[in-house]
XYZ file of N, CA and C in Angstrom:
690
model
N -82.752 -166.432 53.484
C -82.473 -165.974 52.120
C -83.521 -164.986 51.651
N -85.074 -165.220 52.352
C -85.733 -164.158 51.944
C -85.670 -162.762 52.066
N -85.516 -162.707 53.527
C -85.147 -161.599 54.249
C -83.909 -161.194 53.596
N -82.862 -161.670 53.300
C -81.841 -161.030 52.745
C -81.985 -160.470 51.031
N -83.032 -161.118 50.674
C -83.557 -160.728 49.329
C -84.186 -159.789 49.419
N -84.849 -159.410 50.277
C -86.038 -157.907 50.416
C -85.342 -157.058 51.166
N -83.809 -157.654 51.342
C -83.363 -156.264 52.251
C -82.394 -155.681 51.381
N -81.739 -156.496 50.595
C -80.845 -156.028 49.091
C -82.007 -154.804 47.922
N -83.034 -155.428 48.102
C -84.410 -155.427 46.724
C -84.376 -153.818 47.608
N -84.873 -153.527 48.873
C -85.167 -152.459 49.547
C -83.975 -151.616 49.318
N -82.764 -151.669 49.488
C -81.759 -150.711 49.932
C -81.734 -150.272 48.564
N -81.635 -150.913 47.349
C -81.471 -150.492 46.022
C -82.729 -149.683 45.205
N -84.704 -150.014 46.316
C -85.131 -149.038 46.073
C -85.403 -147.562 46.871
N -84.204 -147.524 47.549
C -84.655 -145.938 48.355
C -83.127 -145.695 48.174
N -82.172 -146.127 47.688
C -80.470 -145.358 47.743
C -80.611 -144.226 46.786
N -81.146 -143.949 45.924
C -81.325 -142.291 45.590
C -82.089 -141.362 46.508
N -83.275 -142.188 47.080
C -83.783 -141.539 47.671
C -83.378 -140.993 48.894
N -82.388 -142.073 49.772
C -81.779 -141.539 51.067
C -80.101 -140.958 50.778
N -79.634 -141.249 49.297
C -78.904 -140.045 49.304
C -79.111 -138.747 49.193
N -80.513 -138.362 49.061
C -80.826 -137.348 48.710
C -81.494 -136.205 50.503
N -81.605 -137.627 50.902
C -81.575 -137.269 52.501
C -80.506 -136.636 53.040
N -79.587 -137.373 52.929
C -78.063 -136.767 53.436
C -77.857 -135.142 53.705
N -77.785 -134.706 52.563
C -77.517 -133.000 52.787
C -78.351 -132.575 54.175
N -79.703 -133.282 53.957
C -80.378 -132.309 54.887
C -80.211 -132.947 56.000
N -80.079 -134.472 56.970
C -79.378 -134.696 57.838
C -78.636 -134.091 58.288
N -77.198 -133.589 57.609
C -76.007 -133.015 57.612
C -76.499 -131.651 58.538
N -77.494 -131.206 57.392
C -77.731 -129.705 57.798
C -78.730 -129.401 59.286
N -79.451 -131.033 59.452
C -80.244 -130.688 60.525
C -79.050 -130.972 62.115
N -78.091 -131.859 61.582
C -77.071 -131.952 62.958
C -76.501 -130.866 63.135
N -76.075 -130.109 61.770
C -75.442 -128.904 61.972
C -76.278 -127.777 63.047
N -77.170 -127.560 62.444
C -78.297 -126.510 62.968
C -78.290 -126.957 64.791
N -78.053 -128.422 64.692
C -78.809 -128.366 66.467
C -77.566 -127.884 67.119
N -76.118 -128.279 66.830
C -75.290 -127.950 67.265
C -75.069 -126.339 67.413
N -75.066 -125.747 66.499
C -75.132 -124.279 66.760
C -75.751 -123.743 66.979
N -77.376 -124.205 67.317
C -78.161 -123.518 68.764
C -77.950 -123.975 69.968
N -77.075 -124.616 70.255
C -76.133 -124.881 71.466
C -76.933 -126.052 72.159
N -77.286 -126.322 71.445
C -77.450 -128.036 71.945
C -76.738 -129.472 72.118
N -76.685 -130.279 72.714
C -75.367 -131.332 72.494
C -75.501 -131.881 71.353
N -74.432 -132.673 71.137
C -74.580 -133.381 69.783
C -75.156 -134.785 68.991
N -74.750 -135.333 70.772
C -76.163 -136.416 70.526
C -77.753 -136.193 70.541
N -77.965 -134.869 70.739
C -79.828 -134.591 70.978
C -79.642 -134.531 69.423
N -79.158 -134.278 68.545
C -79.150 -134.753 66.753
C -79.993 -136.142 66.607
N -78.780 -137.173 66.840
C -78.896 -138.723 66.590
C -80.652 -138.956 67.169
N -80.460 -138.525 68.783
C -81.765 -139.245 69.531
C -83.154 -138.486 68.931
N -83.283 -137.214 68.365
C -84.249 -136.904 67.689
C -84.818 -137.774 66.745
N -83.383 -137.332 65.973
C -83.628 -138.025 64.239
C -84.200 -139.871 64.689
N -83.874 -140.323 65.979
C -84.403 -141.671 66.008
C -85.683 -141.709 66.256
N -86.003 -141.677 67.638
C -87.383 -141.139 67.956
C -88.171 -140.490 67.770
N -88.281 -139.339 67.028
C -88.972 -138.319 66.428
C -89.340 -138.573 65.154
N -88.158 -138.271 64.333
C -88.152 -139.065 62.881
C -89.503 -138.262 62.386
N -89.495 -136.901 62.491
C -90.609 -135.853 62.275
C -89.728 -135.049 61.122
N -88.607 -135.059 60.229
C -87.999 -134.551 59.319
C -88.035 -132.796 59.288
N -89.239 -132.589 58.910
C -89.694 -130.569 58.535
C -89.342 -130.153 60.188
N -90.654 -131.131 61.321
C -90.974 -130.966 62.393
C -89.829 -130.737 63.308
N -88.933 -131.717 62.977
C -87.867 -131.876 63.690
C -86.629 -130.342 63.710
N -86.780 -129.509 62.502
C -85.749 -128.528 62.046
C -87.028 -127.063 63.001
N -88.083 -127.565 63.278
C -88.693 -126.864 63.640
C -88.895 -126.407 65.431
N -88.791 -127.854 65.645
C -88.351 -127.971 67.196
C -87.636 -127.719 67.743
N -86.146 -127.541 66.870
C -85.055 -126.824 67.697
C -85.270 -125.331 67.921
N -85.643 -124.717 67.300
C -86.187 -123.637 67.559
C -87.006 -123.529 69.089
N -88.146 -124.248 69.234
C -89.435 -124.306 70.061
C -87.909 -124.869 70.887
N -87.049 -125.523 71.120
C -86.823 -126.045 72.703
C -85.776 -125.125 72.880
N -84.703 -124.127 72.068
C -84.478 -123.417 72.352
C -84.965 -122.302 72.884
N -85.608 -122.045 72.966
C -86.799 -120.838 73.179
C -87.736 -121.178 74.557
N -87.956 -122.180 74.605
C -87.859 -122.948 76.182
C -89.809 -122.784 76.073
N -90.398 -122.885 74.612
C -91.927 -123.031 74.051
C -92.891 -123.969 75.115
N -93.886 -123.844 75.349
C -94.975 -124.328 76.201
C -95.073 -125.786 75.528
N -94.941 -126.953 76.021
C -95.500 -128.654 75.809
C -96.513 -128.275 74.777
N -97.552 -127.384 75.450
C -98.957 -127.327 74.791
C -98.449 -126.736 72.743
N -98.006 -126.184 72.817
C -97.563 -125.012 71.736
C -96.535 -125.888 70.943
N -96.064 -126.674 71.464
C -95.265 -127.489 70.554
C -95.658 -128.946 70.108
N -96.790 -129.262 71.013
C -98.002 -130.743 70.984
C -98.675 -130.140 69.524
N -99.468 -129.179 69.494
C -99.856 -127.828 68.534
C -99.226 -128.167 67.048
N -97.797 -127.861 67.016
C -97.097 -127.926 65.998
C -96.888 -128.709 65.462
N -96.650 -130.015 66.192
C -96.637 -131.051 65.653
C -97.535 -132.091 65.360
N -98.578 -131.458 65.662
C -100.337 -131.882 65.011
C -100.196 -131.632 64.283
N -100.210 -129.958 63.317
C -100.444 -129.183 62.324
C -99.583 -129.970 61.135
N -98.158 -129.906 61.724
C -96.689 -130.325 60.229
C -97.024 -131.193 60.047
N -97.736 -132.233 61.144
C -97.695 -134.062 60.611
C -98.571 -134.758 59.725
N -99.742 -133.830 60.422
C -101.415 -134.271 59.933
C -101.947 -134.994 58.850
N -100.676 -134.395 57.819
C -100.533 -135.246 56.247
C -100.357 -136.359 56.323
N -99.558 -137.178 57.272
C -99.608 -138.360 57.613
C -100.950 -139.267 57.796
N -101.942 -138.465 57.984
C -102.880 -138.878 58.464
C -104.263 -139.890 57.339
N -103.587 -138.556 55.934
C -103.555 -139.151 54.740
C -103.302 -140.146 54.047
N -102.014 -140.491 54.181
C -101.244 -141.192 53.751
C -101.516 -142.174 54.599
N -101.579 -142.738 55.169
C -102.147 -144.109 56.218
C -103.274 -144.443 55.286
N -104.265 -143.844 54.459
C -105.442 -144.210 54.049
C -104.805 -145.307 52.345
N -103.958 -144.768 52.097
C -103.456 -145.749 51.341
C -102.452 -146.455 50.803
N -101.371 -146.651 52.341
C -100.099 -146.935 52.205
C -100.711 -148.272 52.665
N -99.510 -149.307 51.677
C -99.759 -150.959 52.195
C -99.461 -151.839 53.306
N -100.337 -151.292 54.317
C -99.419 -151.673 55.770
C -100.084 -152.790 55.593
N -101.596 -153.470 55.256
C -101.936 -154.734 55.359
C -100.709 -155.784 54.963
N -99.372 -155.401 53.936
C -98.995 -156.299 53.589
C -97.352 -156.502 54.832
N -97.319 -155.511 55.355
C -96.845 -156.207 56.491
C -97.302 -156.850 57.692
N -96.607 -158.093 58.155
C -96.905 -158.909 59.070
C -96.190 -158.798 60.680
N -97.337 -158.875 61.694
C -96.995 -158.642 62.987
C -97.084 -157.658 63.312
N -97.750 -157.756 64.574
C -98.151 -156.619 65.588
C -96.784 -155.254 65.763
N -95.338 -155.837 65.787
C -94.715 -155.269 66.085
C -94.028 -154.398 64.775
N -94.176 -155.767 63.968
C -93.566 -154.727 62.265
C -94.563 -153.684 61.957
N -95.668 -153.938 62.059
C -97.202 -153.026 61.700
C -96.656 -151.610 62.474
N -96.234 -151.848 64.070
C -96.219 -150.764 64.770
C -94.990 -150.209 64.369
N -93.549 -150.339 63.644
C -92.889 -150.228 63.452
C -92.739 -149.268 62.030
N -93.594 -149.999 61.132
C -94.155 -149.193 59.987
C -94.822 -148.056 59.776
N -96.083 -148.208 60.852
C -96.913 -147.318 60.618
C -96.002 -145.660 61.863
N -94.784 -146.174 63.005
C -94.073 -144.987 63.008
C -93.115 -144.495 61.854
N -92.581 -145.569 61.153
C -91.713 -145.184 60.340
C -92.141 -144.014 58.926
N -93.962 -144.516 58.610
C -94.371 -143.579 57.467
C -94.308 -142.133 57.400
N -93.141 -142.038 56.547
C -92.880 -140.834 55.994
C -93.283 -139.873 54.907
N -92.526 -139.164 54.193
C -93.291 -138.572 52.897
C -92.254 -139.391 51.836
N -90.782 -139.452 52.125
C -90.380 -140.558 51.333
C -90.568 -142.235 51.181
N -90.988 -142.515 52.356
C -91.197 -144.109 52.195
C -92.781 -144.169 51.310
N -94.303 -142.798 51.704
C -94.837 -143.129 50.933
C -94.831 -143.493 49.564
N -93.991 -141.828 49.491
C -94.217 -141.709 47.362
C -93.317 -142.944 47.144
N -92.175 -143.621 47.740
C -91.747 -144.967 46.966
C -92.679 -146.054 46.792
N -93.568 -146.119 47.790
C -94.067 -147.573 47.980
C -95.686 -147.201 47.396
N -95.939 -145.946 46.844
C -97.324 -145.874 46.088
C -96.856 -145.368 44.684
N -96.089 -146.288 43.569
C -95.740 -146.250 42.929
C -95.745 -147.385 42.117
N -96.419 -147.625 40.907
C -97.048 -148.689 40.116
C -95.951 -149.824 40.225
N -94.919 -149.598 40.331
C -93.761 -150.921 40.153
C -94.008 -151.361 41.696
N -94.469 -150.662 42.678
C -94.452 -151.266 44.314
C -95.169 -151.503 44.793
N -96.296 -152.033 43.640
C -97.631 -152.941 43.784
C -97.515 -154.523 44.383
N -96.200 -154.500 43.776
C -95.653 -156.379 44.205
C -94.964 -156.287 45.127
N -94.449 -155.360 46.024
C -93.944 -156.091 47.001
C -94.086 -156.174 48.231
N -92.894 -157.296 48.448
C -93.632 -157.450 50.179
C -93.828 -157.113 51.131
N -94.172 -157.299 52.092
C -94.031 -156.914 53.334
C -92.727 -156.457 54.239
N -92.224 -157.380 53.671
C -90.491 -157.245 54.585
C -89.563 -156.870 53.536
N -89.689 -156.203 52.452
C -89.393 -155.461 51.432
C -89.763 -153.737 51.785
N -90.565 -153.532 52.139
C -91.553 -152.630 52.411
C -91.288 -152.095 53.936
N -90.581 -153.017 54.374
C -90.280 -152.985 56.559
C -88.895 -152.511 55.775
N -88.286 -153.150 55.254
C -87.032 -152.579 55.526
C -86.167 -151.506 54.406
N -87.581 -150.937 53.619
C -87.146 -149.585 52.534
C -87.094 -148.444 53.815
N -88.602 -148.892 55.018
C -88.402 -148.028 55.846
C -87.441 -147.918 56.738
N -86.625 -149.046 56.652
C -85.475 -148.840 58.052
C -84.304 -148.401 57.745
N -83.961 -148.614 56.142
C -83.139 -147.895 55.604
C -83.381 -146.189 55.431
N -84.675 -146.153 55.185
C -84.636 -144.507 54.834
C -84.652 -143.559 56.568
N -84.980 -144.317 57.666
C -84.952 -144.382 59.095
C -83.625 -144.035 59.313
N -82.510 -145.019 58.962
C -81.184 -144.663 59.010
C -80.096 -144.205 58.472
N -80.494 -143.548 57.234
C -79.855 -142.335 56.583
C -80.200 -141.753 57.348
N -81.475 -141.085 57.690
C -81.821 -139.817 58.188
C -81.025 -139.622 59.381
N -80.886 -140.428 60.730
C -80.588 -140.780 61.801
C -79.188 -140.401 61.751
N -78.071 -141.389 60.723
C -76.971 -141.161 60.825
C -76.568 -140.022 60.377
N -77.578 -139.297 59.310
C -76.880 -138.244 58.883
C -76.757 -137.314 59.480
N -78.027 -137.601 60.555
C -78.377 -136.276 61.467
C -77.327 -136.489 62.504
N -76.556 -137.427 62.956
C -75.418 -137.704 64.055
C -73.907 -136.927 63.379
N -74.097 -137.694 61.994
C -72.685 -137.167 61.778
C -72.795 -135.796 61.521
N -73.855 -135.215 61.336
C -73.941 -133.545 60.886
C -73.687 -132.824 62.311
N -73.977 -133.374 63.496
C -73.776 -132.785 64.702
C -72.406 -132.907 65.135
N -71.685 -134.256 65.238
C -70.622 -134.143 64.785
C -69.485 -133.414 64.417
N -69.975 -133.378 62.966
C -68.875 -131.944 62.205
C -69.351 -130.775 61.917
N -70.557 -130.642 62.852
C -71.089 -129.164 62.768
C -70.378 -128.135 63.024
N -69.356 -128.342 63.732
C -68.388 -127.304 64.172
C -67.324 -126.890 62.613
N -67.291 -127.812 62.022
C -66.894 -127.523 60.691
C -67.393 -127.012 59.698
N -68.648 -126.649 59.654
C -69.170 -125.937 58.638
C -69.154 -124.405 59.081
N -69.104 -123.824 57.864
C -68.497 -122.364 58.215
C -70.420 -121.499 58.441
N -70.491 -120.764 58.962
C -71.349 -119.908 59.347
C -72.246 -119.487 58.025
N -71.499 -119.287 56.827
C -71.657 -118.451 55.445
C -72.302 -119.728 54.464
N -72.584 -120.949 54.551
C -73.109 -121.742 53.776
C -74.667 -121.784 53.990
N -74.915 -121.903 52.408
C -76.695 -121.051 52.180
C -76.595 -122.939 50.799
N -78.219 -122.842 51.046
C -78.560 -123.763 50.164
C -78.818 -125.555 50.726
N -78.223 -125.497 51.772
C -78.770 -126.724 52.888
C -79.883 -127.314 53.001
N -80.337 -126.171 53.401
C -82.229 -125.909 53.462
C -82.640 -126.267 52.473
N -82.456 -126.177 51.167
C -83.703 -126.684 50.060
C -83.663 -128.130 49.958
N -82.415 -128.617 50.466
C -82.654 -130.813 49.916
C -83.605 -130.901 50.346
N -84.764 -130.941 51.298
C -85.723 -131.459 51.196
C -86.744 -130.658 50.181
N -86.647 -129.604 49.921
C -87.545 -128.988 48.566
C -87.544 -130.127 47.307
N -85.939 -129.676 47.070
C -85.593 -130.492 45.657
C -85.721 -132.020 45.925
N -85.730 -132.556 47.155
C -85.923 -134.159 47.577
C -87.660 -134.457 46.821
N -88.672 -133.394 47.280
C -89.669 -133.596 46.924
C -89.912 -133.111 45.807
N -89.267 -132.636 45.384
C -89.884 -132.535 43.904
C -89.494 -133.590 42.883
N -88.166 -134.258 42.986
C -87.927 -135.578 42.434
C -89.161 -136.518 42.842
N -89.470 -136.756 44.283
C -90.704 -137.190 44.315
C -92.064 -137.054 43.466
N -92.300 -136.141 43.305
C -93.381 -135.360 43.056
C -93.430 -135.488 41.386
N -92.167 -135.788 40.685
C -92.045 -136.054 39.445
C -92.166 -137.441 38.972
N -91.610 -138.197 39.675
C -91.545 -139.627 39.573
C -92.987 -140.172 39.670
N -93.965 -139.889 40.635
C -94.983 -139.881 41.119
C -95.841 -139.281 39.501
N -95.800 -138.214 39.178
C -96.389 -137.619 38.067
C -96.104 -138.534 36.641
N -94.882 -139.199 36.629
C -94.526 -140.199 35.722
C -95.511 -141.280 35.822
N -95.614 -141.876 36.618
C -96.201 -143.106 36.713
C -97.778 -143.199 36.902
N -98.086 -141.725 36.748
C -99.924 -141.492 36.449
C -100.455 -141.689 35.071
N -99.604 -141.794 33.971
C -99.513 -142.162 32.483
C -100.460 -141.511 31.877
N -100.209 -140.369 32.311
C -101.338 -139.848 31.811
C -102.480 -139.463 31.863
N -102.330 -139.713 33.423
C -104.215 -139.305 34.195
C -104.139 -137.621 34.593
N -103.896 -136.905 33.730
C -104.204 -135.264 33.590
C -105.111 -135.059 35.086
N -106.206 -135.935 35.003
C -107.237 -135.166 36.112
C -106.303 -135.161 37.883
N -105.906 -136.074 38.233
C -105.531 -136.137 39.447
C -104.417 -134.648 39.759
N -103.067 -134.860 38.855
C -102.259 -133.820 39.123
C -103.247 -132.018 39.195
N -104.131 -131.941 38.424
C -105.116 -130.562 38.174
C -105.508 -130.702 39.558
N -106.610 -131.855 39.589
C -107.262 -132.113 41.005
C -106.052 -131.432 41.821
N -105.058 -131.812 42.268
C -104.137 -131.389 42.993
C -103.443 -129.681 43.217
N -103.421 -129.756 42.112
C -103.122 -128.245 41.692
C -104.371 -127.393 42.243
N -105.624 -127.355 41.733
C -107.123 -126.490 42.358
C -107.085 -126.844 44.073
N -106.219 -127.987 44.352
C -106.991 -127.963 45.728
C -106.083 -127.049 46.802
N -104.892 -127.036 46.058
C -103.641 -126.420 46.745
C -104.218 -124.713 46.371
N -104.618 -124.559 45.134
C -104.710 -122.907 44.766
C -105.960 -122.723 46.634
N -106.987 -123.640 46.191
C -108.083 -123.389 46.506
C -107.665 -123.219 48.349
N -106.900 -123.923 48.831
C -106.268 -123.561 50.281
C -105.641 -122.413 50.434
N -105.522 -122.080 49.619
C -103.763 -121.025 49.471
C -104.908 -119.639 49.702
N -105.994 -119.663 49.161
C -106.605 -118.452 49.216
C -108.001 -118.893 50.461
N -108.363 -119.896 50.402
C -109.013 -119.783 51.855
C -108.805 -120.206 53.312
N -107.592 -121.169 53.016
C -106.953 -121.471 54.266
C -105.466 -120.930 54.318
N -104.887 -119.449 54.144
C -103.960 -119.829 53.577
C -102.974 -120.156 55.200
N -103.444 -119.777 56.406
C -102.571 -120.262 57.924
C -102.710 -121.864 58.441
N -103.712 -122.283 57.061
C -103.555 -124.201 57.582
C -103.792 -125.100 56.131
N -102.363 -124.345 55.151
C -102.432 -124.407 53.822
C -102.294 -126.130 53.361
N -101.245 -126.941 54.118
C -101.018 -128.269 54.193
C -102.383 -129.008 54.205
N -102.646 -128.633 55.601
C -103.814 -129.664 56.230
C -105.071 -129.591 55.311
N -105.407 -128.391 55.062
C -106.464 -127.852 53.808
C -106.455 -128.162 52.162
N -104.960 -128.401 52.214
C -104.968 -129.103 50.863
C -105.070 -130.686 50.826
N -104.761 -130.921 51.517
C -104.475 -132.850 51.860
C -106.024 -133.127 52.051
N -107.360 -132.467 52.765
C -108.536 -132.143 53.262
C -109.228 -132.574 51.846
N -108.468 -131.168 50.555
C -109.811 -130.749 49.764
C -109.000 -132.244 48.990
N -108.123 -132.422 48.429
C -107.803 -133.401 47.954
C -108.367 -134.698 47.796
N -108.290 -135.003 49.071
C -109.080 -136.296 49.163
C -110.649 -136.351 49.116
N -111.123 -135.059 49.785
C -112.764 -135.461 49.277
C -112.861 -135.407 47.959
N -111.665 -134.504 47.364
C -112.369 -134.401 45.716
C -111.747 -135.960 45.200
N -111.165 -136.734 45.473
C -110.583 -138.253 44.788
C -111.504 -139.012 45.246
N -112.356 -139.078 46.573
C -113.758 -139.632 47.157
C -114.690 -139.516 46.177
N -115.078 -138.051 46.003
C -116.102 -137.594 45.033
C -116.187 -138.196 44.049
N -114.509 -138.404 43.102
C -114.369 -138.752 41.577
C -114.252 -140.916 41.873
N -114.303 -140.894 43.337
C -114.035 -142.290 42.940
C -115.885 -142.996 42.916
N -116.809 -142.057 43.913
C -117.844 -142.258 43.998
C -118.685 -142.571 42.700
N -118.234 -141.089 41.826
C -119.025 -141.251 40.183
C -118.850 -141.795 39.509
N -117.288 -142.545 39.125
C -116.720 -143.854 38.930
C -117.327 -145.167 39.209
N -118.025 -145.466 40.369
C -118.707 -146.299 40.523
C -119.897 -146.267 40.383
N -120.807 -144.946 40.187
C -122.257 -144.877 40.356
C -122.493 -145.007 38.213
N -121.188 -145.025 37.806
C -121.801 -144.600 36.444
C -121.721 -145.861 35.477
N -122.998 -145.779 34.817
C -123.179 -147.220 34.413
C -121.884 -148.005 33.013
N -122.020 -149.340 33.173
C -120.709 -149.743 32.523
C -121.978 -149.920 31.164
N -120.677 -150.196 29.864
C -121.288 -149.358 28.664
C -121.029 -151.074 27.988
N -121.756 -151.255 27.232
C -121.438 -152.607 26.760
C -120.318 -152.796 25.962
């Protein structure tokens, strides 16, 4: 009954979020199919890979018949943000060697911003396992059935490409909601992105995720060094 309680509790908190997946599934089965790839290399990506940006990026690199090395490369660079996000996603609160390993492939950019969100302070572990297996299998199926009926979409359709833009910016708002008001972090965010854009601007991601966090280190450091006031 538990498990069926955190798997109801889960599907009802990511079903906007993995409908919002869909389009771009759709559009990433489409795409593999009409660089003449089969239609199951869609499904088996979107399973195993489960690299989303990376993944629309690779068809390219294996069409093109790209060096191991050059595409190992790429998918250092797109992911790296991940690397972030591990520093304060709640994997302690899942249990077992195998759910842990299961989780920590599954962390995405949507399973983070859901589960670092003031209401998803309480939950559990297997609440938390299976927001990710749901948002795992939108992506997956959508990316199957888009290969699928890729042959059905006409050549002339524009606008595919942005669901994951507009996916993250619903993110990115919701996320900004639930700061109540902490002005400094979103700025923090904003200077660190300007501040990449003009000195890193060929490793703009990795450089912003970089200055970001030392500057939330910095502000969490003076936070603690500064004396409490009676």
């Amino acid at each position: 009954m538990r498990t069926t309680s955190a798997a109801r509790a889960a599907f009802r908190d990511c079903a906007s979020v993995g409908l919002g997946m869909l389009p771009l599934g759709l559009a990433f089965g489409a795409l593999v199919v009409q660089s003449g790839l089969d239609w199951w290399w869609a499904g088996l990506s979107a399973a195993l890979i489960y690299g989303g940006s990376f993944e629309f990026l690779l068809i390219g690199m294996v069409t093109s018949a790209a060096p191991l090395a050059s595409i190992a490369v790429a998918a250092f660079l797109v992911q790296a943000r991940h690397v972030f996000y591990a520093l304060s996603f709640p994997l302690h609160r899942v249990r077992g060697g195998l759910a842990k390993t299961y989780s920590t492939f599954a962390l995405t950019d949507e399973a983070y911003a859901l589960t670092s969100t003031e209401q998803s302070r309480g939950w559990s572990g297997p609440r938390i396992l299976w927001l990710q297996f749901f948002l795992h299998l939108y992506w997956a199926g959508s990316a199957a059935a888009g290969a699928l009926l890729g042959s059905l979409v006409p050549d002339g359709v524009t606008g595919l490409d942005f669901a994951l833009t507009a996916l993250f910016v619903v993110l990115a708002l919701d996320a900004l909601r639930d700061l109540r008001g902490d002005l400094p972090t979103p700025l923090l965010a904003l200077l660190c992105a300007l501040a990449a854009r003009l000195l890193f601007p060929h490793q703009l991601l990795l450089a912003a995720f970089a200055l970001f966090t030392a500057g939330l280190l910095v502000r969490r450091l003076a936070d603690v060094r500064k004396p409490a006031h009676a």
